Amino acid sequence: MDKKVILRSEADASKTWDLRGIYENEDRVKEAEKALYEKSMELEKDFRGKLTSTPSINLCLDGYREVVELAGLISSFRFLAVSVDMTDHENQGKSVEAANLISDVMARLSFIQGEILMNEESVLMDAAKTSRENQHFLEDLLREKPHALSIELERALAVLSPVMNSPMSIYNKAKLQDMDFGSFDVEGKSHPLSFVLYENHYDYDNDKKIRRAAFSAFTRKLKEYENTVAGVYQTQVQKEKALSKLKGFESVIDYLLFDQKVTREMYDRQIDVIYKELAPHMRKYAKLLKRIHRLEEMTFNDLKLSVDPTFEPPITVEESKKYVMEGLKILGEDYLKMIERAFGERWIDFVQNKGKSTGAFCSSPYGRHPYILISWTERMREVFVLAHELGHAGHFYLSQSHQNIFDARPSLYFIEAPSTMNEMIMANHLLTTSQDKRFRRWVLSSMISRTYYHNFVTHMLEAHYQREVYKIIDAGGSLSAKKLNELKKATLEGFWGEDVRILEGAENTWMRQQHYYKGLYPYTYSAGLTIATEVSGRILKEGASAVEDWKKVLKAGGTKDPVELAKMAGVDITTEEPLKNTIAYIGSIIDEIEELTNELYEELGE
């Protein structure tokens, strides 16, 4: 693929998403913003100082749901417009204006939760029993009552929300607007460089000279900004610590886990067990890559190499549709119709352009359809990424079809289970399509290098590092770029041991991921994939009945906590058994990849 960084204006429109699915034009957005303001004024006038009975509480919450939905649509439209081009200053300005409006609205209506909580618990319980639509919202309020703040303080926090949410915005501006990576030279040839080009191309490049030169140029640029980004990150975690203190939590980790509805034991187990027990398997995989690519030493810069780089076929966006439709058909006709719409109605933004957010994500504004951002590299592995994001899309498409806006979103702990589940389904399907050893090795190695490496290694190492950061903050300490680099390097060296050399520049890897600005998000990838691995095993054994159980889970949305959702799918996440089963499964895949490699080498006489 031609590694050229194009401007957004040069992109093929057919490969971009169509935000008219949210609002047809700017006039409609302005109308929605006006309606949001007026609805909030109406609710304040009708209910402020009057939320003292079951009827008034439920009537107010019925109106509040409309406000939350409208705010979500406006916010999503502005966010999605900015995310594809951080260099568009007009959209940046509109996004800030929308954030200010929503902050004003939420500050005005902050009295709602405060006044409801001033009632006796019996009143809240009665209100919950009276309204199915508001039941879980009220039950969550009851759960939060011991940590509730005064109405005045909640209003102040709502007013300050644009400022408090600014660290991630500042981080993305530095990353996607200010960091100009220019180009690098290899043997007299110049190669363009950007965040997207490095993470989607050069990090996987089979040419050692290009891969090393790109890594060196990329990390040098990161290092130029390390003090600025460290300052932004320090602001983020200090904000979280301040909020944890205000709400009466001893630890910022406990504060961040509270909304996820999982225990500290579950969080620590996910990190500790993987860090210790997965490491030997991944070191074995690293040694295999070293052998296949005939490397003198295995370095951090080599970990994303493909087991068989010449086998992976190029694939167009159009061709990818056939693969995901065929692979995910086990989920039923309604699911396939959603995928058909995603391609036909331009729910997906495929292009690579300057200023576009890195990685991939799915945004699902309630009352509309999901939107997927991905930077298509024309490599077969992107089919797994696309299936992953369609997993998010399918999850919220189903949950929003069956739940109101209060109940549509599950705990963050569970959020990556549907996405990684789709990757497992795709892999299991591909394994049935051919008996060729090389093809089987490619599929299995894709599961390791894409599905498990991304979720069980990359994000788990982020989580391990992140926990060390929060320990320092909980102890009253502070952070600097030097300290963050030390923590990240120690995390990487502890996992990879002597089998992988951590190159200079790898310590700045913490600067590459915006997940750190989303609370305790990184560890949830491995949590979700643990559930997905167990459920995909059930589907292979039991077929349709297991699929139906899974679809019921997707439709349940946030009406149950993560333990209950996993139980619906036949998985007990209160024990370490699913996690250990998954690690053993990863080990068995790596063993088979090695066996297939030996067999293929013998056949070739190597």
Coordinates of C-alpha atoms in Angstrom, one line a residue:
M1 CA 0.0 0.0 0.0
D2 CA 1.2 3.5 -0.9
K3 CA 2.3 5.1 2.4
K4 CA 1.1 8.6 1.7
V5 CA -0.4 10.8 4.3
I6 CA -3.4 12.4 2.6
L7 CA -5.6 15.3 3.8
R8 CA -9.2 14.6 4.8
S9 CA -10.3 16.7 1.8
E10 CA -8.5 14.2 -0.5
A11 CA -10.3 11.1 0.9
D12 CA -12.6 9.0 -1.2
A13 CA -16.0 9.9 0.2
S14 CA -17.4 6.4 -0.3
K15 CA -14.9 5.1 2.2
T16 CA -15.9 7.7 4.9
W17 CA -18.8 7.6 7.3
D18 CA -21.9 9.6 6.7
L19 CA -22.8 11.6 9.8
R20 CA -26.2 12.6 8.3
G21 CA -27.4 9.4 10.0
I22 CA -27.3 11.5 13.2
Y23 CA -28.2 15.0 11.9
E24 CA -28.9 15.8 8.3
N25 CA -27.1 19.1 8.3
E26 CA -25.8 21.9 10.6
D27 CA -29.2 23.5 10.9
R28 CA -30.6 20.3 12.4
V29 CA -27.7 20.2 14.9
K30 CA -28.5 23.8 15.9
E31 CA -32.2 22.9 16.3
A32 CA -31.2 20.0 18.6
E33 CA -29.0 22.2 20.7
K34 CA -31.8 24.7 21.1
A35 CA -34.3 21.9 22.0
L36 CA -31.8 20.6 24.6
Y37 CA -31.5 24.0 26.2
E38 CA -35.3 24.5 26.3
K39 CA -36.0 21.0 27.6
S40 CA -33.5 21.5 30.5
M41 CA -35.1 24.9 31.4
E42 CA -38.5 23.2 31.4
L43 CA -37.4 20.4 33.7
E44 CA -35.8 22.8 36.1
K45 CA -39.0 24.9 36.2
D46 CA -41.3 22.0 36.7
F47 CA -39.4 19.9 39.2
R48 CA -36.8 21.8 41.1
G49 CA -37.6 21.6 44.8
K50 CA -40.5 19.2 44.1
L51 CA -38.9 15.7 43.9
T52 CA -40.5 14.4 47.1
S53 CA -42.8 11.6 45.9
T54 CA -42.9 8.6 43.6
P55 CA -45.0 10.2 40.9
S56 CA -42.8 13.4 40.7
I57 CA -39.6 11.4 40.7
N58 CA -40.6 9.2 37.8
L59 CA -42.2 12.0 35.8
C60 CA -39.0 14.0 36.1
L61 CA -36.8 11.0 35.1
D62 CA -39.0 10.4 32.1
G63 CA -38.1 13.9 30.9
Y64 CA -34.5 13.5 31.9
R65 CA -34.1 10.5 29.7
E66 CA -35.0 12.7 26.7
V67 CA -32.4 15.2 27.8
V68 CA -29.7 12.5 28.1
E69 CA -30.5 11.1 24.7
L70 CA -30.5 14.5 23.0
A71 CA -27.2 15.5 24.7
G72 CA -25.7 12.2 23.6
L73 CA -26.7 12.7 20.0
I74 CA -25.2 16.2 19.9
S75 CA -22.0 15.2 21.7
S76 CA -21.6 12.2 19.4
F77 CA -22.1 14.2 16.2
R78 CA -19.5 16.8 17.3
F79 CA -17.0 14.2 18.5
L80 CA -17.2 12.0 15.4
A81 CA -16.7 15.1 13.1
V82 CA -13.5 16.0 15.1
S83 CA -12.2 12.4 15.4
V84 CA -11.6 12.0 11.6
D85 CA -9.6 15.3 11.4
M86 CA -8.1 16.9 14.4
T87 CA -6.7 19.6 12.2
D88 CA -10.2 21.0 11.3
H89 CA -10.4 24.1 13.6
E90 CA -14.0 24.8 12.7
N91 CA -15.2 21.5 13.9
Q92 CA -12.9 21.8 16.9
G93 CA -14.7 25.0 17.8
K94 CA -18.2 23.6 17.4
S95 CA -17.2 20.6 19.6
V96 CA -16.1 23.0 22.4
E97 CA -19.3 25.0 22.1
A98 CA -21.4 21.8 22.3
A99 CA -19.4 20.6 25.3
N100 CA -20.1 24.0 27.0
L101 CA -23.8 23.7 26.3
I102 CA -24.1 20.2 27.6
S103 CA -22.1 21.2 30.7
D104 CA -24.5 24.1 31.3
V105 CA -27.5 21.8 30.9
M106 CA -26.2 19.1 33.2
A107 CA -25.2 21.7 35.8
R108 CA -28.8 23.0 35.6
L109 CA -30.2 19.6 36.1
S110 CA -27.7 18.3 38.7
F111 CA -30.4 18.9 41.3
I112 CA -32.3 15.9 40.1
Q113 CA -30.1 13.2 41.5
G114 CA -29.4 15.3 44.6
E115 CA -33.1 15.9 45.4
I116 CA -34.0 12.3 44.8
L117 CA -31.3 11.1 47.2
M118 CA -32.7 13.4 49.9
N119 CA -35.7 11.1 50.2
E120 CA -36.0 8.1 52.4
E121 CA -34.8 4.9 50.8
S122 CA -38.3 3.5 50.9
V123 CA -39.4 6.3 48.5
L124 CA -36.7 5.5 46.0
M125 CA -37.5 1.8 46.3
D126 CA -41.2 2.5 45.6
A127 CA -40.3 4.7 42.7
A128 CA -38.1 1.9 41.3
K129 CA -40.9 -0.7 41.6
T130 CA -43.4 1.7 40.0
S131 CA -41.4 2.3 36.8
R132 CA -39.6 -0.3 34.8
E133 CA -37.9 2.4 32.7
N134 CA -36.4 4.1 35.7
Q135 CA -35.8 1.1 37.9
H136 CA -32.1 0.4 37.4
F137 CA -31.3 4.2 37.4
L138 CA -32.9 4.5 40.8
E139 CA -31.3 1.3 42.1
D140 CA -27.9 2.7 41.0
L141 CA -28.7 5.9 42.8
L142 CA -29.4 3.9 46.0
R143 CA -26.1 2.2 45.6
E144 CA -24.3 5.5 45.2
K145 CA -26.0 7.1 48.2
P146 CA -23.1 6.6 50.6
H147 CA -20.8 8.5 48.2
A148 CA -23.3 11.2 47.2
L149 CA -22.2 14.8 47.3
S150 CA -24.3 17.9 48.1
I151 CA -26.5 19.3 45.4
E152 CA -24.3 22.5 45.3
L153 CA -21.1 20.5 44.9
E154 CA -22.5 18.2 42.2
R155 CA -23.6 21.4 40.3
A156 CA -20.1 22.8 40.6
L157 CA -18.6 19.6 39.2
A158 CA -21.0 19.7 36.3
V159 CA -20.1 23.3 35.5
L160 CA -16.4 22.3 35.6
S161 CA -16.9 19.2 33.4
P162 CA -15.4 20.7 30.2
V163 CA -12.3 21.7 32.1
M164 CA -12.1 18.4 34.0
N165 CA -12.5 16.5 30.7
S166 CA -9.8 18.5 29.0
P167 CA -6.7 16.3 29.6
M168 CA -7.7 13.8 26.9
S169 CA -8.5 16.6 24.5
I170 CA -5.1 18.2 25.1
Y171 CA -3.4 14.8 24.8
N172 CA -5.0 14.2 21.4
K173 CA -4.2 17.7 20.2
A174 CA -0.5 17.1 21.0
K175 CA -0.6 13.7 19.4
L176 CA -2.6 14.4 16.3
Q177 CA -2.0 18.1 15.6
D178 CA 1.4 19.2 17.1
M179 CA 3.5 16.1 16.6
D180 CA 4.9 16.3 13.0
F181 CA 6.8 13.2 12.4
G182 CA 8.1 14.3 9.0
S183 CA 9.9 11.4 7.2
F184 CA 12.9 9.1 7.7
D185 CA 15.5 7.8 5.3
V186 CA 16.6 4.2 4.7
E187 CA 19.4 3.6 2.1
G188 CA 18.8 6.9 0.4
K189 CA 15.0 6.5 0.2
S190 CA 12.6 8.8 2.1
H191 CA 9.6 7.4 3.9
P192 CA 6.7 9.5 5.2
L193 CA 5.9 9.1 8.9
S194 CA 2.9 9.8 11.1
F195 CA 1.2 8.2 14.1
V196 CA -1.2 6.2 11.9
L197 CA 1.5 5.2 9.4
Y198 CA 3.8 4.0 12.2
E199 CA 1.2 2.0 14.2
N200 CA -0.6 0.6 11.1
H201 CA 2.4 -0.1 8.8
Y202 CA 5.9 0.4 10.0
D203 CA 5.4 -1.4 13.3
Y204 CA 4.7 -4.6 11.3
D205 CA 7.1 -4.0 8.4
N206 CA 9.0 -7.1 7.5
D207 CA 12.1 -5.1 6.4
K208 CA 14.3 -4.9 9.5
K209 CA 16.0 -1.7 8.4
I210 CA 12.8 0.1 7.7
R211 CA 11.2 -1.2 10.9
R212 CA 14.1 -0.1 13.1
A213 CA 14.5 3.3 11.4
A214 CA 10.8 4.0 11.7
F215 CA 10.8 3.0 15.4
S216 CA 13.8 5.3 16.1
A217 CA 12.3 8.3 14.3
F218 CA 8.8 7.7 15.9
T219 CA 10.1 7.4 19.4
R220 CA 12.5 10.4 19.1
K221 CA 9.5 12.6 18.2
L222 CA 7.5 11.2 21.2
K223 CA 10.4 11.9 23.5
E224 CA 10.3 15.6 22.5
Y225 CA 6.8 15.9 24.0
E226 CA 7.2 13.6 27.0
N227 CA 7.3 16.3 29.6
T228 CA 4.2 18.0 28.2
V229 CA 2.2 14.8 27.9
A230 CA 3.4 13.7 31.4
G231 CA 2.0 17.0 32.8
V232 CA -1.3 16.3 31.1
Y233 CA -1.4 12.8 32.4
Q234 CA -0.5 14.0 35.9
T235 CA -3.5 16.4 35.7
Q236 CA -5.8 13.5 34.7
V237 CA -4.8 11.2 37.6
Q238 CA -4.8 14.0 40.2
K239 CA -8.3 14.9 39.1
E240 CA -9.4 11.3 39.6
K241 CA -7.7 11.2 43.0
A242 CA -9.5 14.4 44.0
L243 CA -12.9 13.0 43.0
S244 CA -12.2 9.8 44.9
K245 CA -11.5 11.8 48.0
L246 CA -14.6 13.9 47.6
K247 CA -16.7 10.8 47.3
G248 CA -15.2 9.1 50.3
F249 CA -13.0 6.4 48.7
E250 CA -9.7 5.5 50.2
S251 CA -8.2 4.6 46.8
V252 CA -8.6 6.1 43.4
I253 CA -8.7 2.5 42.1
D254 CA -11.7 1.6 44.3
Y255 CA -13.4 4.8 43.1
L256 CA -12.8 3.9 39.4
L257 CA -14.0 0.3 40.0
F258 CA -17.2 1.4 41.7
D259 CA -19.0 2.3 38.5
Q260 CA -17.8 -1.0 36.9
K261 CA -19.6 -3.0 39.6
V262 CA -16.7 -5.4 40.1
T263 CA -14.4 -6.1 43.1
R264 CA -10.8 -5.1 43.6
E265 CA -10.0 -8.8 43.7
M266 CA -11.3 -9.3 40.2
Y267 CA -9.3 -6.3 39.0
D268 CA -6.0 -7.4 40.6
R269 CA -6.5 -11.0 39.6
Q270 CA -6.9 -10.1 35.9
I271 CA -3.6 -8.3 36.0
D272 CA -1.5 -10.5 38.3
V273 CA -2.4 -13.9 36.8
I274 CA -1.9 -12.8 33.2
Y275 CA 1.4 -11.0 34.0
K276 CA 2.8 -14.1 35.7
E277 CA 1.3 -17.0 33.9
L278 CA 1.0 -15.8 30.3
A279 CA 4.6 -14.5 30.1
P280 CA 6.2 -17.9 29.5
H281 CA 3.8 -18.6 26.6
M282 CA 4.4 -15.2 25.0
R283 CA 8.2 -15.5 25.5
K284 CA 8.0 -18.8 23.6
Y285 CA 6.1 -17.1 20.9
A286 CA 8.8 -14.4 20.7
K287 CA 11.5 -17.0 20.4
L288 CA 9.5 -18.5 17.5
L289 CA 9.3 -15.2 15.7
K290 CA 13.1 -14.7 16.2
R291 CA 13.7 -18.1 14.7
I292 CA 11.4 -17.6 11.7
H293 CA 12.8 -14.2 10.9
R294 CA 16.4 -15.2 11.5
L295 CA 17.0 -12.4 14.0
E296 CA 20.2 -12.2 16.0
E297 CA 18.2 -10.9 18.9
M298 CA 14.5 -10.4 19.6
T299 CA 13.6 -6.8 20.4
F300 CA 10.5 -4.9 21.4
N301 CA 10.4 -3.5 17.9
D302 CA 10.0 -7.1 16.5
L303 CA 7.1 -8.3 18.5
K304 CA 4.4 -7.5 15.9
L305 CA 6.1 -9.4 13.1
S306 CA 3.9 -11.9 11.3
V307 CA 4.6 -15.6 11.5
D308 CA 4.2 -15.8 7.8
P309 CA 4.3 -12.3 6.3
T310 CA 4.3 -13.4 2.7
F311 CA 1.1 -15.5 3.1
E312 CA -1.2 -12.8 4.4
P313 CA -3.2 -11.7 1.3
P314 CA -4.1 -8.1 0.6
I315 CA -7.8 -7.3 1.0
T316 CA -9.9 -4.4 -0.1
V317 CA -12.8 -2.9 1.9
E318 CA -15.3 -4.5 -0.6
E319 CA -13.7 -7.9 -0.1
S320 CA -13.8 -7.6 3.7
K321 CA -17.6 -7.5 3.7
K322 CA -17.8 -11.0 2.3
Y323 CA -15.5 -12.4 5.0
V324 CA -17.3 -10.8 7.9
M325 CA -20.7 -11.7 6.6
E326 CA -19.7 -15.3 6.1
G327 CA -17.8 -15.5 9.4
L328 CA -20.5 -13.9 11.6
K329 CA -23.5 -15.5 10.0
I330 CA -23.8 -17.8 13.0
L331 CA -25.2 -14.8 14.9
G332 CA -28.3 -14.8 12.8
E333 CA -30.1 -12.9 10.0
D334 CA -30.8 -9.8 12.0
Y335 CA -27.1 -9.4 12.8
L336 CA -26.2 -9.9 9.1
K337 CA -28.7 -7.2 8.2
M338 CA -27.0 -4.8 10.5
I339 CA -23.6 -5.5 8.9
E340 CA -25.2 -5.0 5.4
R341 CA -26.5 -1.7 6.6
A342 CA -23.1 -0.7 8.1
F343 CA -21.5 -1.1 4.6
G344 CA -24.4 0.2 2.5
E345 CA -25.2 3.2 4.7
R346 CA -21.6 4.3 5.4
W347 CA -21.5 3.6 9.1
I348 CA -17.7 2.9 8.8
D349 CA -14.8 5.4 8.2
F350 CA -12.1 3.4 6.4
V351 CA -9.6 6.0 5.1
Q352 CA -6.2 7.0 6.5
N353 CA -5.7 10.7 6.6
K354 CA -3.7 13.4 8.5
G355 CA -5.3 14.3 11.8
K356 CA -7.5 11.2 12.1
S357 CA -7.7 9.4 15.4
T358 CA -5.4 6.4 15.7
G359 CA -6.5 2.8 16.3
A360 CA -10.2 1.9 15.9
F361 CA -13.4 2.5 17.8
C362 CA -17.1 2.2 17.7
S363 CA -19.5 5.0 18.8
S364 CA -23.1 4.1 19.3
P365 CA -25.3 7.2 19.9
Y366 CA -28.6 6.1 21.4
G367 CA -31.5 6.6 19.0
R368 CA -29.4 6.3 15.9
H369 CA -27.0 3.6 14.5
P370 CA -23.4 2.9 15.4
Y371 CA -20.4 4.4 13.8
I372 CA -17.0 2.7 13.3
L373 CA -13.6 4.3 12.8
I374 CA -10.8 2.2 11.4
S375 CA -7.8 3.0 9.2
W376 CA -7.8 0.4 6.5
T377 CA -4.4 -1.0 5.6
E378 CA -5.5 -3.6 3.0
R379 CA -4.1 -6.4 5.2
M380 CA -6.1 -9.4 6.0
R381 CA -5.6 -8.8 9.7
E382 CA -7.9 -5.8 9.4
V383 CA -10.8 -8.2 9.0
F384 CA -10.3 -9.1 12.6
V385 CA -10.2 -5.4 13.6
L386 CA -13.4 -4.8 11.6
A387 CA -15.1 -7.9 13.2
H388 CA -14.1 -6.5 16.6
E389 CA -15.7 -3.1 16.0
L390 CA -18.8 -4.7 14.5
G391 CA -19.0 -6.6 17.8
H392 CA -19.4 -3.3 19.6
A393 CA -21.8 -2.2 17.0
G394 CA -23.9 -5.3 17.2
H395 CA -23.9 -5.2 20.9
F396 CA -25.3 -1.7 21.2
Y397 CA -27.6 -2.2 18.2
L398 CA -29.3 -5.0 20.0
S399 CA -29.1 -3.5 23.5
Q400 CA -30.5 -0.2 22.4
S401 CA -33.3 -2.0 20.5
H402 CA -34.4 -3.7 23.8
Q403 CA -33.4 -1.2 26.5
N404 CA -34.0 2.5 27.2
I405 CA -31.1 4.9 27.4
F406 CA -30.7 4.4 31.2
D407 CA -30.2 0.6 30.7
A408 CA -28.5 0.2 27.3
R409 CA -24.9 0.4 28.4
P410 CA -23.3 -2.4 30.5
S411 CA -20.4 -2.0 32.9
L412 CA -17.0 -1.1 31.3
Y413 CA -15.7 -4.4 32.6
F414 CA -18.0 -6.2 30.1
I415 CA -17.7 -3.8 27.2
E416 CA -15.0 -5.7 25.3
A417 CA -16.6 -9.1 25.6
P418 CA -18.9 -8.7 22.5
S419 CA -16.1 -7.2 20.4
T420 CA -13.5 -9.9 21.1
M421 CA -16.2 -12.5 20.8
N422 CA -16.5 -11.6 17.2
E423 CA -12.8 -12.1 16.6
M424 CA -13.1 -15.6 18.1
I425 CA -16.0 -16.4 15.9
M426 CA -14.2 -15.2 12.8
A427 CA -11.1 -17.3 13.7
N428 CA -13.1 -20.4 14.4
H429 CA -15.0 -19.9 11.1
L430 CA -11.8 -19.5 9.0
L431 CA -10.3 -22.6 10.6
T432 CA -13.1 -24.6 9.0
T433 CA -12.6 -23.3 5.5
S434 CA -9.3 -25.0 4.7
Q435 CA -7.1 -28.0 5.7
D436 CA -4.0 -26.4 4.4
K437 CA -1.3 -26.3 7.1
R438 CA 0.0 -22.9 6.1
F439 CA -3.4 -21.4 6.1
R440 CA -4.2 -22.9 9.5
R441 CA -0.9 -21.6 10.9
W442 CA -1.8 -18.1 9.5
V443 CA -5.2 -18.1 11.2
L444 CA -3.8 -19.4 14.5
S445 CA -1.0 -16.9 14.4
S446 CA -3.5 -14.1 13.6
M447 CA -5.3 -15.1 16.8
I448 CA -2.1 -14.7 18.8
S449 CA -0.6 -11.6 17.1
R450 CA -3.9 -9.8 16.7
T451 CA -6.7 -11.0 19.1
Y452 CA -4.7 -12.1 22.1
Y453 CA -1.6 -10.0 21.7
H454 CA -3.7 -6.8 21.5
N455 CA -6.0 -7.7 24.3
F456 CA -4.1 -10.0 26.6
V457 CA -0.7 -8.5 26.2
T458 CA -0.7 -4.9 25.0
H459 CA -3.7 -3.7 27.1
M460 CA -2.8 -5.9 30.1
L461 CA 0.7 -4.3 30.2
E462 CA -1.0 -0.9 30.0
A463 CA -3.1 -2.0 33.0
H464 CA -0.1 -3.2 34.9
Y465 CA 1.7 0.1 34.4
Q466 CA -1.5 2.1 35.1
R467 CA -1.9 0.3 38.5
E468 CA 1.6 1.3 39.5
V469 CA 0.8 4.9 38.5
Y470 CA -2.3 4.9 40.7
K471 CA -0.4 3.4 43.6
I472 CA 1.9 6.4 43.5
I473 CA -1.0 8.8 43.4
D474 CA -2.8 7.1 46.3
A475 CA 0.4 7.4 48.3
G476 CA 0.4 11.1 47.7
G477 CA 3.2 11.0 45.2
S478 CA 3.6 12.8 41.9
L479 CA 4.6 11.9 38.4
S480 CA 7.2 13.1 35.9
A481 CA 8.2 11.9 32.4
K482 CA 11.3 10.2 33.9
K483 CA 9.2 8.3 36.5
L484 CA 6.6 7.3 33.9
N485 CA 9.3 6.0 31.6
E486 CA 10.8 4.0 34.5
L487 CA 7.5 2.4 35.3
K488 CA 6.7 1.5 31.7
K489 CA 10.2 0.0 31.1
A490 CA 10.0 -2.0 34.3
T491 CA 6.5 -3.4 33.3
L492 CA 7.8 -4.4 29.8
E493 CA 11.0 -6.0 31.2
G494 CA 9.2 -7.9 33.9
F495 CA 6.9 -9.5 31.4
W496 CA 9.4 -10.2 28.5
G497 CA 12.4 -11.0 30.7
E498 CA 15.7 -11.8 28.9
D499 CA 13.9 -13.1 25.8
V500 CA 13.1 -9.7 24.4
R501 CA 15.4 -6.6 24.6
I502 CA 13.5 -3.4 25.4
L503 CA 15.0 -0.9 23.0
E504 CA 15.6 2.7 23.9
G505 CA 12.4 4.5 23.1
A506 CA 10.1 1.7 24.2
E507 CA 9.8 3.3 27.6
N508 CA 7.8 6.1 25.9
T509 CA 5.1 3.6 24.8
W510 CA 2.8 5.1 27.6
M511 CA 2.4 8.1 25.4
R512 CA 0.8 6.2 22.6
Q513 CA -2.5 5.3 24.2
Q514 CA -5.5 7.5 25.2
H515 CA -7.0 4.7 27.3
Y516 CA -5.2 6.2 30.3
Y517 CA -7.7 9.1 30.1
K518 CA -10.7 6.7 30.4
G519 CA -10.1 5.4 33.9
L520 CA -9.5 1.7 34.4
Y521 CA -10.2 0.7 30.8
P522 CA -7.1 -1.2 29.7
Y523 CA -7.6 -4.3 31.9
T524 CA -11.2 -4.7 30.7
Y525 CA -9.9 -5.9 27.3
S526 CA -8.5 -9.1 28.8
A527 CA -11.6 -9.4 31.0
G528 CA -13.8 -9.3 28.0
L529 CA -11.7 -11.7 26.0
T530 CA -11.7 -14.1 28.9
I531 CA -15.5 -14.3 28.7
A532 CA -15.4 -14.4 24.9
T533 CA -12.9 -17.3 24.9
E534 CA -15.1 -19.4 27.3
V535 CA -18.3 -18.6 25.4
S536 CA -16.8 -19.3 22.0
G537 CA -15.8 -22.7 23.3
R538 CA -19.4 -23.2 24.4
I539 CA -20.6 -22.3 20.9
L540 CA -18.2 -24.8 19.3
K541 CA -19.5 -27.6 21.5
E542 CA -23.2 -26.7 21.9
G543 CA -24.0 -24.6 18.8
A544 CA -27.3 -22.8 18.5
S545 CA -28.3 -22.9 22.2
A546 CA -25.0 -21.2 23.2
V547 CA -25.5 -18.6 20.4
E548 CA -29.0 -17.8 21.7
D549 CA -27.7 -17.4 25.2
W550 CA -25.1 -15.0 24.0
K551 CA -27.6 -12.9 22.0
K552 CA -29.8 -12.6 25.2
V553 CA -26.7 -11.3 27.0
L554 CA -26.2 -8.7 24.2
K555 CA -29.9 -7.6 24.5
A556 CA -29.7 -7.3 28.2
G557 CA -27.5 -4.2 28.0
G558 CA -26.8 -2.7 31.4
T559 CA -29.8 -4.3 33.2
K560 CA -27.3 -6.7 34.9
D561 CA -23.9 -6.4 36.4
P562 CA -20.8 -8.1 34.8
V563 CA -21.0 -11.2 37.0
E564 CA -24.7 -11.7 36.1
L565 CA -24.1 -11.1 32.4
A566 CA -21.3 -13.6 32.3
K567 CA -23.4 -16.1 34.2
M568 CA -26.1 -15.8 31.6
A569 CA -23.5 -16.8 29.0
G570 CA -22.4 -19.8 31.2
V571 CA -19.2 -18.3 32.6
D572 CA -18.4 -17.8 36.3
I573 CA -16.0 -14.8 36.5
T574 CA -15.9 -14.8 40.3
T575 CA -13.3 -17.5 40.1
E576 CA -9.9 -17.6 38.4
E577 CA -10.9 -20.7 36.3
P578 CA -12.0 -18.9 33.1
L579 CA -8.8 -16.8 33.2
K580 CA -6.6 -19.8 33.6
N581 CA -8.5 -21.7 31.0
T582 CA -7.9 -18.8 28.5
I583 CA -4.2 -18.7 29.3
A584 CA -3.9 -22.4 28.8
Y585 CA -5.8 -22.0 25.5
I586 CA -3.4 -19.3 24.3
G587 CA -0.5 -21.7 25.2
S588 CA -2.0 -24.5 23.2
I589 CA -2.4 -22.2 20.1
I590 CA 1.3 -21.2 20.3
D591 CA 2.3 -24.9 20.7
E592 CA 0.4 -25.8 17.6
I593 CA 1.9 -22.8 15.6
E594 CA 5.3 -24.1 16.6
E595 CA 4.4 -27.7 15.5
L596 CA 3.0 -26.5 12.2
T597 CA 6.1 -24.4 11.6
N598 CA 8.4 -27.5 12.2
E599 CA 6.3 -29.6 9.9
L600 CA 6.4 -26.9 7.1
Y601 CA 10.1 -26.5 7.5
E602 CA 10.6 -30.3 7.3
E603 CA 8.5 -30.4 4.1
L604 CA 10.7 -27.6 2.6
G605 CA 13.9 -29.4 3.8
E606 CA 14.9 -26.5 6.1

